[in-house]
PDB file of C-alpha atoms in Angstrom:
ATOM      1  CA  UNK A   1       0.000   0.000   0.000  1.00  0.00           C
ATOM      2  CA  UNK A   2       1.358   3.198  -0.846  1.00  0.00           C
ATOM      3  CA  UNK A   3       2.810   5.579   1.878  1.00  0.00           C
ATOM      4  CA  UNK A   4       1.578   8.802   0.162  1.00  0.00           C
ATOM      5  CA  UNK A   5      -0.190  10.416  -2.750  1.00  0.00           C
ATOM      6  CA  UNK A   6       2.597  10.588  -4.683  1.00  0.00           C
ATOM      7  CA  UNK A   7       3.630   7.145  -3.849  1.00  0.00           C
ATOM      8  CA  UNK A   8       0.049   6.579  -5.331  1.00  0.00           C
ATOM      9  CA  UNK A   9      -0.078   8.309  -8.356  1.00  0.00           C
ATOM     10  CA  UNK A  10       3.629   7.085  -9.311  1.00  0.00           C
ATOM     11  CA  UNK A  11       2.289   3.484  -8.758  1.00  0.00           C
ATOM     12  CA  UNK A  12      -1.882   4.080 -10.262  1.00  0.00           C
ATOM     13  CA  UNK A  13      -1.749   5.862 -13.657  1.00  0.00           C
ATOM     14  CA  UNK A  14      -5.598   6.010 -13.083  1.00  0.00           C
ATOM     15  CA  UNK A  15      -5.660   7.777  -9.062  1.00  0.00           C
ATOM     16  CA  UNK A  16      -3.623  10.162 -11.067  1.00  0.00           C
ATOM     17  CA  UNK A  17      -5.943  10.775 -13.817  1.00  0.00           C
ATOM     18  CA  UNK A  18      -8.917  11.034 -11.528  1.00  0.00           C
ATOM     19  CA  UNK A  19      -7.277  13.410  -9.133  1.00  0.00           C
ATOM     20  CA  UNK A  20      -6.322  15.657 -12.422  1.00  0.00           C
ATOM     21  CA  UNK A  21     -10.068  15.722 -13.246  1.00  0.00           C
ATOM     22  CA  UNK A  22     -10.743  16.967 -10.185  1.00  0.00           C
ATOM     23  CA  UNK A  23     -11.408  21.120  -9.470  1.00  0.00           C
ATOM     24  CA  UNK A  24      -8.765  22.541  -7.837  1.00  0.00           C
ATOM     25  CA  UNK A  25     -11.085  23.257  -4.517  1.00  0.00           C
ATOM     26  CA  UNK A  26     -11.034  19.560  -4.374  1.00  0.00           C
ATOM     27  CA  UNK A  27      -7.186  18.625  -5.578  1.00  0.00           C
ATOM     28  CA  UNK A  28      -6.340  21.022  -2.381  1.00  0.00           C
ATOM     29  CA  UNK A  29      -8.211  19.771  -0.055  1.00  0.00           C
ATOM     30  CA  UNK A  30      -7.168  16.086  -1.158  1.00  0.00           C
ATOM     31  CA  UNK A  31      -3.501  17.194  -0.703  1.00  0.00           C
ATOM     32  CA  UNK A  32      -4.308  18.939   2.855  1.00  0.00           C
ATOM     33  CA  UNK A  33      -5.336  15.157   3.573  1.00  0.00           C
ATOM     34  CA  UNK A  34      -2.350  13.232   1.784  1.00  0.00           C
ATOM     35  CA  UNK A  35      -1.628  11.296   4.999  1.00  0.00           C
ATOM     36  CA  UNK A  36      -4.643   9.403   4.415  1.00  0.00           C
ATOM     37  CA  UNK A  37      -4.919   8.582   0.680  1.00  0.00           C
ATOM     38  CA  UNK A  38      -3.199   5.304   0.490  1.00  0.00           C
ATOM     39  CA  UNK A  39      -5.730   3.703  -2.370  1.00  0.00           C
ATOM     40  CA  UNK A  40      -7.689   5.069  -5.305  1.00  0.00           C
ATOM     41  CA  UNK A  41     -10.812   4.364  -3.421  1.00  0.00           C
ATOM     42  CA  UNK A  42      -9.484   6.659  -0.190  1.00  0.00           C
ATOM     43  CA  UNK A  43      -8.799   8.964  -3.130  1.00  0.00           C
ATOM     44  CA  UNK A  44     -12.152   8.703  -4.656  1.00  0.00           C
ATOM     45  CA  UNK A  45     -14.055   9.258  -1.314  1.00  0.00           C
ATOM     46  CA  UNK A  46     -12.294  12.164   0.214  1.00  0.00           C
ATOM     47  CA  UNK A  47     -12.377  13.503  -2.932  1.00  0.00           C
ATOM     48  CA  UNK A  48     -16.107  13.004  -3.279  1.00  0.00           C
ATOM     49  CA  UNK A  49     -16.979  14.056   0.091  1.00  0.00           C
ATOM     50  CA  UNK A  50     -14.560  17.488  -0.140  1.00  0.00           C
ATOM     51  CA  UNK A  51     -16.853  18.389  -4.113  1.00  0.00           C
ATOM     52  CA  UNK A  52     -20.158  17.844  -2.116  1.00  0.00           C
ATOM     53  CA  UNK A  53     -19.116  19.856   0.990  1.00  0.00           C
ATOM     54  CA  UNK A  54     -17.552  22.609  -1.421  1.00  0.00           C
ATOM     55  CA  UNK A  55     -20.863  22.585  -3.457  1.00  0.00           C
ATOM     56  CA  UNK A  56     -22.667  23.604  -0.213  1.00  0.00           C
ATOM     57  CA  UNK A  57     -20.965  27.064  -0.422  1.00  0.00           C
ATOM     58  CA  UNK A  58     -22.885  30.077  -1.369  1.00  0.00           C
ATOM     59  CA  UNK A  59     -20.954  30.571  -4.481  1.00  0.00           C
ATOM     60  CA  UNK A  60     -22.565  27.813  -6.256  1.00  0.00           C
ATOM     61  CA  UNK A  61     -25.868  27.904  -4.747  1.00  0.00           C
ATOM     62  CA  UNK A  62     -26.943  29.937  -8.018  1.00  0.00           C
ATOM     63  CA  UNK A  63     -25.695  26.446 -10.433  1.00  0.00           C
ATOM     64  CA  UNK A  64     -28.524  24.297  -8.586  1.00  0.00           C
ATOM     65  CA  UNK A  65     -31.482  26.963  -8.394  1.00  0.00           C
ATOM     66  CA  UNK A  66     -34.223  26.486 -11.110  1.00  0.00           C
ATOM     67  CA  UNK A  67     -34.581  29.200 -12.904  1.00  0.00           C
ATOM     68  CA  UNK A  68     -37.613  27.894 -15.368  1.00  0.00           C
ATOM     69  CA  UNK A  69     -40.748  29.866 -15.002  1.00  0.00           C
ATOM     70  CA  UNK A  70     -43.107  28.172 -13.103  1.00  0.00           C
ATOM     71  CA  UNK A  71     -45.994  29.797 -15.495  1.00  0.00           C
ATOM     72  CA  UNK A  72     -45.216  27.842 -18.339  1.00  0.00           C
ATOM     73  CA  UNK A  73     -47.298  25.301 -19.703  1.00  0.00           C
ATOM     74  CA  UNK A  74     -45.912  22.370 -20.756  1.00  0.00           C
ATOM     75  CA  UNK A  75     -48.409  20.400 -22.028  1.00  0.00           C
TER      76      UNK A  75
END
């Protein structure tokens, strides 16, 4: 098991690639927390948990809100 997350990435070409997809909010928070990534699963959660606590801010409250008009008939 690797020791840390660059032990990881130089050993899984594909926890690599994930945590390059990743938005930067999340890539530093993941690397605040490199003492406990030791698999690309640890990867995957903490990264999951860190995008869906970060999309709880009021900055992106606006990307969720429904902006259709209610009024509109769709039938």
């Amino acid at each position: 098991m690797p020791d840390s997350l660059q032990e990881l990435f130089s050993t899984d070409r594909e926890a690599a690639a994930f945590f390059a997809t990743l938005p930067m909010f999340v890539q530093d928070q993941v690397r605040a927390r490199a003492e406990d990534v030791h698999s690309r699963e640890e990867l995957a959660s903490l990264a999951n948990n860190f995008a869906r606590e970060g999309l709880k801010q009021s900055q992106y409250q606006p990307i969720f809100e429904d902006e259709t008009d209610s009024r509109i008939d769709l039938q």
